[in-house]
Amino acid sequence: MAKLKVNGKSHTVDVEEDTPLLWVLRDHIGLTGAKYGCGIAQCGSCTVHIDGVAVRSCVYPLGALSGEEEITTIEGLSEGASHPVQQAWAELDVPQCGYCQPGMIMAVAGMLNTNPNPTDEDIDAEITNICRCGTFVRVREGIHLAKTKKA
Amino acid sequence: MTELLNLSRRKFIIATGATGLTIGVLAACSKKPGEPDYSDMEPNPEVNAWVHIGHDDTVTVRIARSEMGQGTLTGLAQLVAEELECDWAKVTTEYPTPGQNLARERVWGDFSTGGSSGIRRSHQYVREGAAAARIMLVEAAANEWGVPVAECTVSKGVVSLKGSKKTLTYGKVASAAAQLAPPLDVTLKDPKDWTIIGQPKQRLDTADKLTGAQVYGSDVKLDGMLTASIRQSPQIGGKVKSLDASAVASMPGVKKIVQIGDDAVAVVADTWWRANKAVLALPVEWEGGVAFSSSEFETELDDGLTSDDAFTGNKVGEIAPAFANAAKVVEATYNMPFQNHAPMEPMNATAIWTPEKCEVWCPTQNGEAALAAAAEAAELPIEQCDVYKLHLGGGFGRRGMSDYVSQAVKIAKQMPGTPIKLQWSREEDMLHGFFHPITKARARGALDADGNLTGLHIRISGQSILAALMPQALANGMDFATFQGLLPSGVDARVEDQTLKYTFDNLLVDHAMRNPPVRPGFWRGVNANQNAIYLECFMDELAHAAGRDPLEFRLAHLKDSPKSQAVLKAVAEKSGWGADDGKSRGLCNFYSFGSYTAACAEVTVDADGNLKIDRIVAATDPGYAVNPQQVEAQVQGSFVYGLSAMLYGEITFENGVAQQKNFDSFNSMRISEMPKVETLVMPSGGFWGGVGEPTIAVAAPAVLNAIYAATGKRVRKLPIKDQNLRDA
Ligand code: FES
Ligand code: FES
């Protein structure tokens, strides 16, 4: 039995310790917003926050969590899609297929937590998510727009 | 049992927000405080197959084609809303099922979504369907008032009686309209009167994609569902010789170990991680595979560059005299390796099988083919099967195939009544693609003493998609699709949208078919990808060899295609082509999927040979741009797809096994590599061209030509990957 706190709610799950957080969220807790894209920390589709820091949950084993961390998934990022990143994304119609976007949004939101005013160079260095639809132009515009918005 | 299935299906459909088609129980669910409550009213019937209007005036547009990110859903809804004269703010959409289409004599036409055809091949009947619905709604209002139809006007879903204050909304007359005979004749609006088509409307499917609420195939959850992970023969053509189920049967969560057909095994478990762990641990012996090596296959491709066994795709004049009399002969060889589609969402499908019925939930680009595959695998009459489509986490052509649908059904058939979600791992997805075909080309050009191109020969050597997937479409063995974008105009109306726009005095384009045992597929842009490289990189080489400006050289051969000239001139002008500003630029223009496209790329290559693509100016003339902001998004996105292939994309085979298994070895561009993209959407009207694919073709050639401008070096071998652009 392991305990974890997700989007402000406590959960107890009966799962092997080597199970990646991604699959605990998706299959045991029923939060399917974080997506499986590669399973090897390459694509970022599975990005969630642990204590406000963006992590790739597909390679984060349950056993590495103490149970005290605040885990945030896309479902818990805001009420009513009100996070600045979500607002900017809606305004610019950033998603195409959208499958990478929960991870993209969480990666960007994580960056803004520590760096509220990223430059293009910061974006290049920190946002390494794959988007096969190729939404990068609007992702970049969206980040700059999000900087100007309030939650 | 049936009731149970219906219930779970309904619950699921409700959760994903579909409405009128299934059942009318949803109007009440979506009621906001203060709005009238229609929950105890009988739901309205559909007006016709394309349109359902609720009591609350919500317009639900039926979308037959699949949404995989390309924006077709919104574009098709715009077509309907335009002719329906409804309020765009009240428009929602839903997918009819392939089973419903079958039962209703294919009232929604073709479901298949590929070849950039979602809008261009259905705009006529979709708009006619919407116009018919409008006529019926207005007639119903006229009947209600007892006046001739001519006394009524309509705007934004409200019918008004001329000279009075009387109005009726569509929602009030939808039920009566449904009883009326459909009009025999409808006249569509003149494009100059459009108010919704051509507008940069926001997508209808964005909101749920921002919150995790969008349910993809991977996210489907049904009562009592189990999850499966698959392993297919890693070697091409291999079969299961034996497996030792007992070795993994007691692993956590494992419910069943199954063989699927003769070439795959799967583990069914309570969660995917457990299923996947067990399937990876499952001892399997394979046999009978093919020891194909892509590096050895090079010899066959090279043989095809000069062999005598070629199909002629396009021939003008005679090239032999041109070469015999040439002042200068230029020659170059290019290639295009195998590519994986690698959509972001790996293949998956969820199926329930009982002896009476088979139902499948899946992301598919071809609902009807998925239904046929499901019925075949289920061994049930097709009328007892159905497929519920979900938005795709990318398709790019991969999801036009139904292999994963058959597999899910074959697993479900071994566990009657239990819903089974088959989720492929990324590794399975990489290994078992339908790969972009492998080809090479040798281009030869004859220049006279004045630098005029007097003869051009492009010999393509390599793989045919049709030979593998649709042999019935070959013409005496020839695969016309291989010549995409290079075909002669005015010969075959079916491929007029893939013809060469250059005029050459003497031209030969031919194809020596060399088919490896690797299964090919239609990969976004299909054969335009490499044909544009073969043609447009070589045009650049010819221009330089002739000492002419690449823009002027191209325009000289585009004299019969003003639309091609227009897009090419537009990108040249906007990008600053010819400016003495030290920038390294490359041009490309191409025509495919019925659209005229051009690009001008600007690159820098540093002293160490590192490439930076700084900027691409792109132009497209798709005839009509139903939603210009989505056209722009498609241009940007297509560049990421095409340039990822140019930079990194290559699947190689050793001993019949694909060597790239995930994104660590099959890399994809990141935001740091993304150039600025400036898109010129130039719809000139009078025709309907594609949007999702055509511009992909111009990205790589423009960049490759710009690399030459920067370095004096021609990159002819793709992908660029680890080539140093400064080493000659
Ligand atoms: S699924 Fe975690 S990084 Fe790709
Ligand atoms: S929006 Fe489709 S992969 Fe990013």
GROMACS .gro file of N, CA and C and ligand atoms in nm, chain A residues 95-101 130-135, chain B residues 344 393-394, ligand 2:
model
   52
   95PRO      N    1  -0.337   2.373  -2.946
   95PRO     CA    2  -0.335   2.229  -2.974
   95PRO      C    3  -0.379   2.194  -3.116
   96GLN      N    4  -0.315   2.093  -3.169
   96GLN     CA    5  -0.368   2.031  -3.291
   96GLN      C    6  -0.434   1.901  -3.245
   97CYS      N    7  -0.365   1.787  -3.254
   97CYS     CA    8  -0.431   1.667  -3.202
   97CYS      C    9  -0.450   1.678  -3.052
   98GLY      N   10  -0.361   1.749  -2.986
   98GLY     CA   11  -0.377   1.774  -2.843
   98GLY      C   12  -0.316   1.671  -2.752
   99TYR      N   13  -0.270   1.561  -2.808
   99TYR     CA   14  -0.224   1.450  -2.722
   99TYR      C   15  -0.102   1.489  -2.639
  100CYS      N   16  -0.013   1.568  -2.697
  100CYS     CA   17   0.107   1.609  -2.623
  100CYS      C   18   0.079   1.726  -2.530
  101GLN      N   19  -0.038   1.789  -2.544
  101GLN     CA   20  -0.058   1.921  -2.483
  101GLN      C   21  -0.070   1.919  -2.330
  130ILE      N   22   0.826   1.671  -2.716
  130ILE     CA   23   0.802   1.641  -2.857
  130ILE      C   24   0.655   1.670  -2.889
  131CYS      N   25   0.632   1.732  -3.003
  131CYS     CA   26   0.496   1.746  -3.055
  131CYS      C   27   0.502   1.706  -3.201
  132ARG      N   28   0.446   1.591  -3.233
  132ARG     CA   29   0.455   1.543  -3.371
  132ARG      C   30   0.366   1.625  -3.464
  133CYS      N   31   0.261   1.687  -3.410
  133CYS     CA   32   0.179   1.775  -3.494
  133CYS      C   33   0.253   1.904  -3.526
  134GLY      N   34   0.349   1.939  -3.444
  134GLY     CA   35   0.431   2.056  -3.475
  134GLY      C   36   0.371   2.188  -3.433
  135THR      N   37   0.328   2.198  -3.308
  135THR     CA   38   0.263   2.321  -3.261
  135THR      C   39   0.362   2.425  -3.207
  495MET      N   40   0.187   1.084  -3.184
  495MET     CA   41   0.218   1.096  -3.041
  495MET      C   42   0.147   0.988  -2.958
  544GLY      N   43  -0.487   1.096  -3.142
  544GLY     CA   44  -0.364   1.161  -3.096
  544GLY      C   45  -0.260   1.154  -3.207
  545GLY      N   46  -0.297   1.214  -3.319
  545GLY     CA   47  -0.211   1.210  -3.439
  545GLY      C   48  -0.244   1.090  -3.525
  881FES     S1   49  -0.066   1.859  -3.070
  881FES    FE1   50  -0.049   1.659  -3.158
  881FES     S2   51   0.140   1.591  -3.081
  881FES    FE2   52   0.132   1.793  -3.011
   0.00000   0.00000   0.00000
